[in-house]
């Protein structure tokens, strides 16, 4: 069984920073892409940032230059550093990873975490 657990959300003032963490655990053989999504009230879930197993990154235009995604493969962990936060960044942030479970050693499933709330408000 594979599980993703996010942490690090909270309430922050505009211009502030947060660091989100996501740890994958369970019967994992390998992890490919790791991603952060977010979903604001009344809006669709959107892809914010992606990092490949080799460390290549990609960002949505709305966060480019402000957010940084990173990972440590040995710890099955991905982080999202959120800087220069704006009220429009308020959302539930979800971790997502393409994982091959130990039983099959085949990449078949994108796993999701439960989400962590980020609120940007003065």
XYZ file of C-alpha atoms in Angstrom:
122
model
C 0.000 0.000 0.000
C 1.335 3.420 -0.991
C 0.566 6.613 0.864
C 1.401 10.303 0.329
C 1.265 12.680 3.276
C 1.566 16.453 2.924
C 2.439 18.954 5.632
C 3.454 22.575 6.005
C 0.318 24.480 5.100
C -1.061 27.329 7.154
C -2.072 30.964 7.303
C 0.416 33.521 6.017
C 0.298 37.216 5.162
C 0.691 38.446 1.579
C 4.360 38.491 0.656
C 5.142 35.713 3.091
C 6.560 32.241 2.567
C 5.698 28.639 3.324
C 7.366 25.327 2.651
C 5.202 22.325 1.874
C 6.462 18.769 2.261
C 5.169 15.481 0.912
C 6.484 12.089 1.909
C 5.645 8.908 0.037
C 5.660 5.698 2.052
C 4.662 2.088 1.724
C 5.622 -0.676 -0.677
C 7.370 1.514 -3.240
C 9.662 0.224 -5.971
C 10.266 3.550 -7.743
C 8.870 7.060 -8.126
C 8.776 8.895 -11.448
C 7.320 12.405 -11.664
C 6.261 14.155 -8.468
C 3.827 17.037 -8.731
C 2.049 19.681 -6.737
C -1.509 20.648 -7.607
C -3.816 23.133 -5.965
C -7.541 23.683 -5.847
C -9.150 26.933 -4.791
C -12.814 27.107 -3.728
C -15.084 26.942 -6.746
C -12.222 26.274 -9.137
C -10.788 23.228 -10.850
C -7.660 21.550 -9.583
C -4.606 22.925 -11.403
C -1.060 21.679 -11.833
C 1.372 24.030 -10.104
C 4.765 22.360 -10.407
C 6.388 19.145 -11.618
C 9.748 17.544 -10.967
C 11.035 14.459 -12.751
C 13.104 11.726 -11.146
C 16.120 13.338 -12.769
C 15.356 16.732 -11.260
C 13.930 18.604 -14.238
C 11.244 21.055 -13.200
C 8.287 22.817 -14.745
C 5.942 25.447 -13.332
C 2.625 27.034 -14.146
C 2.888 30.622 -15.335
C 1.026 31.814 -12.255
C 3.766 30.644 -9.860
C 6.909 30.779 -11.995
C 9.630 32.741 -10.246
C 7.891 32.527 -6.856
C 7.580 28.790 -6.145
C 10.347 26.179 -6.195
C 9.857 22.432 -6.323
C 12.585 20.065 -5.148
C 12.906 16.429 -4.147
C 15.148 13.935 -2.452
C 14.790 10.543 -4.066
C 16.403 8.638 -1.209
C 13.737 9.967 1.155
C 10.796 9.711 -1.279
C 10.127 13.341 -0.460
C 9.129 16.363 -2.498
C 8.962 19.951 -1.291
C 7.321 23.086 -2.593
C 8.796 26.400 -1.449
C 6.204 29.147 -1.753
C 7.578 32.702 -1.733
C 6.007 36.105 -2.359
C 2.610 34.638 -1.636
C -0.508 36.354 -2.905
C -4.134 36.024 -1.783
C -4.877 34.236 -5.051
C -2.496 31.460 -3.986
C -5.033 30.463 -1.340
C -6.010 26.848 -2.019
C -5.694 23.280 -0.870
C -2.359 21.999 -2.150
C -2.109 18.356 -3.152
C 0.914 16.170 -3.696
C 0.785 13.723 -6.602
C 3.310 11.092 -7.656
C 3.617 8.451 -10.366
C 4.701 5.386 -8.427
C 5.582 1.815 -9.219
C 4.544 -0.361 -6.322
C 6.916 -3.014 -5.089
C 4.505 -5.804 -5.982
C 4.329 -5.023 -9.686
C 7.382 -2.824 -10.393
C 5.258 -1.192 -13.075
C 4.249 2.468 -13.228
C 0.484 2.333 -13.396
C -0.921 4.747 -10.839
C -0.746 8.381 -9.861
C -1.171 8.561 -6.103
C -2.609 11.559 -4.273
C -2.122 12.969 -0.811
C -4.936 14.283 1.345
C -4.057 17.937 0.788
C -2.836 20.781 2.969
C -4.545 24.161 3.232
C -2.645 27.327 2.347
C -4.375 30.594 3.188
C -2.854 33.941 2.242
C -4.569 36.796 4.017
C -3.806 39.899 6.013
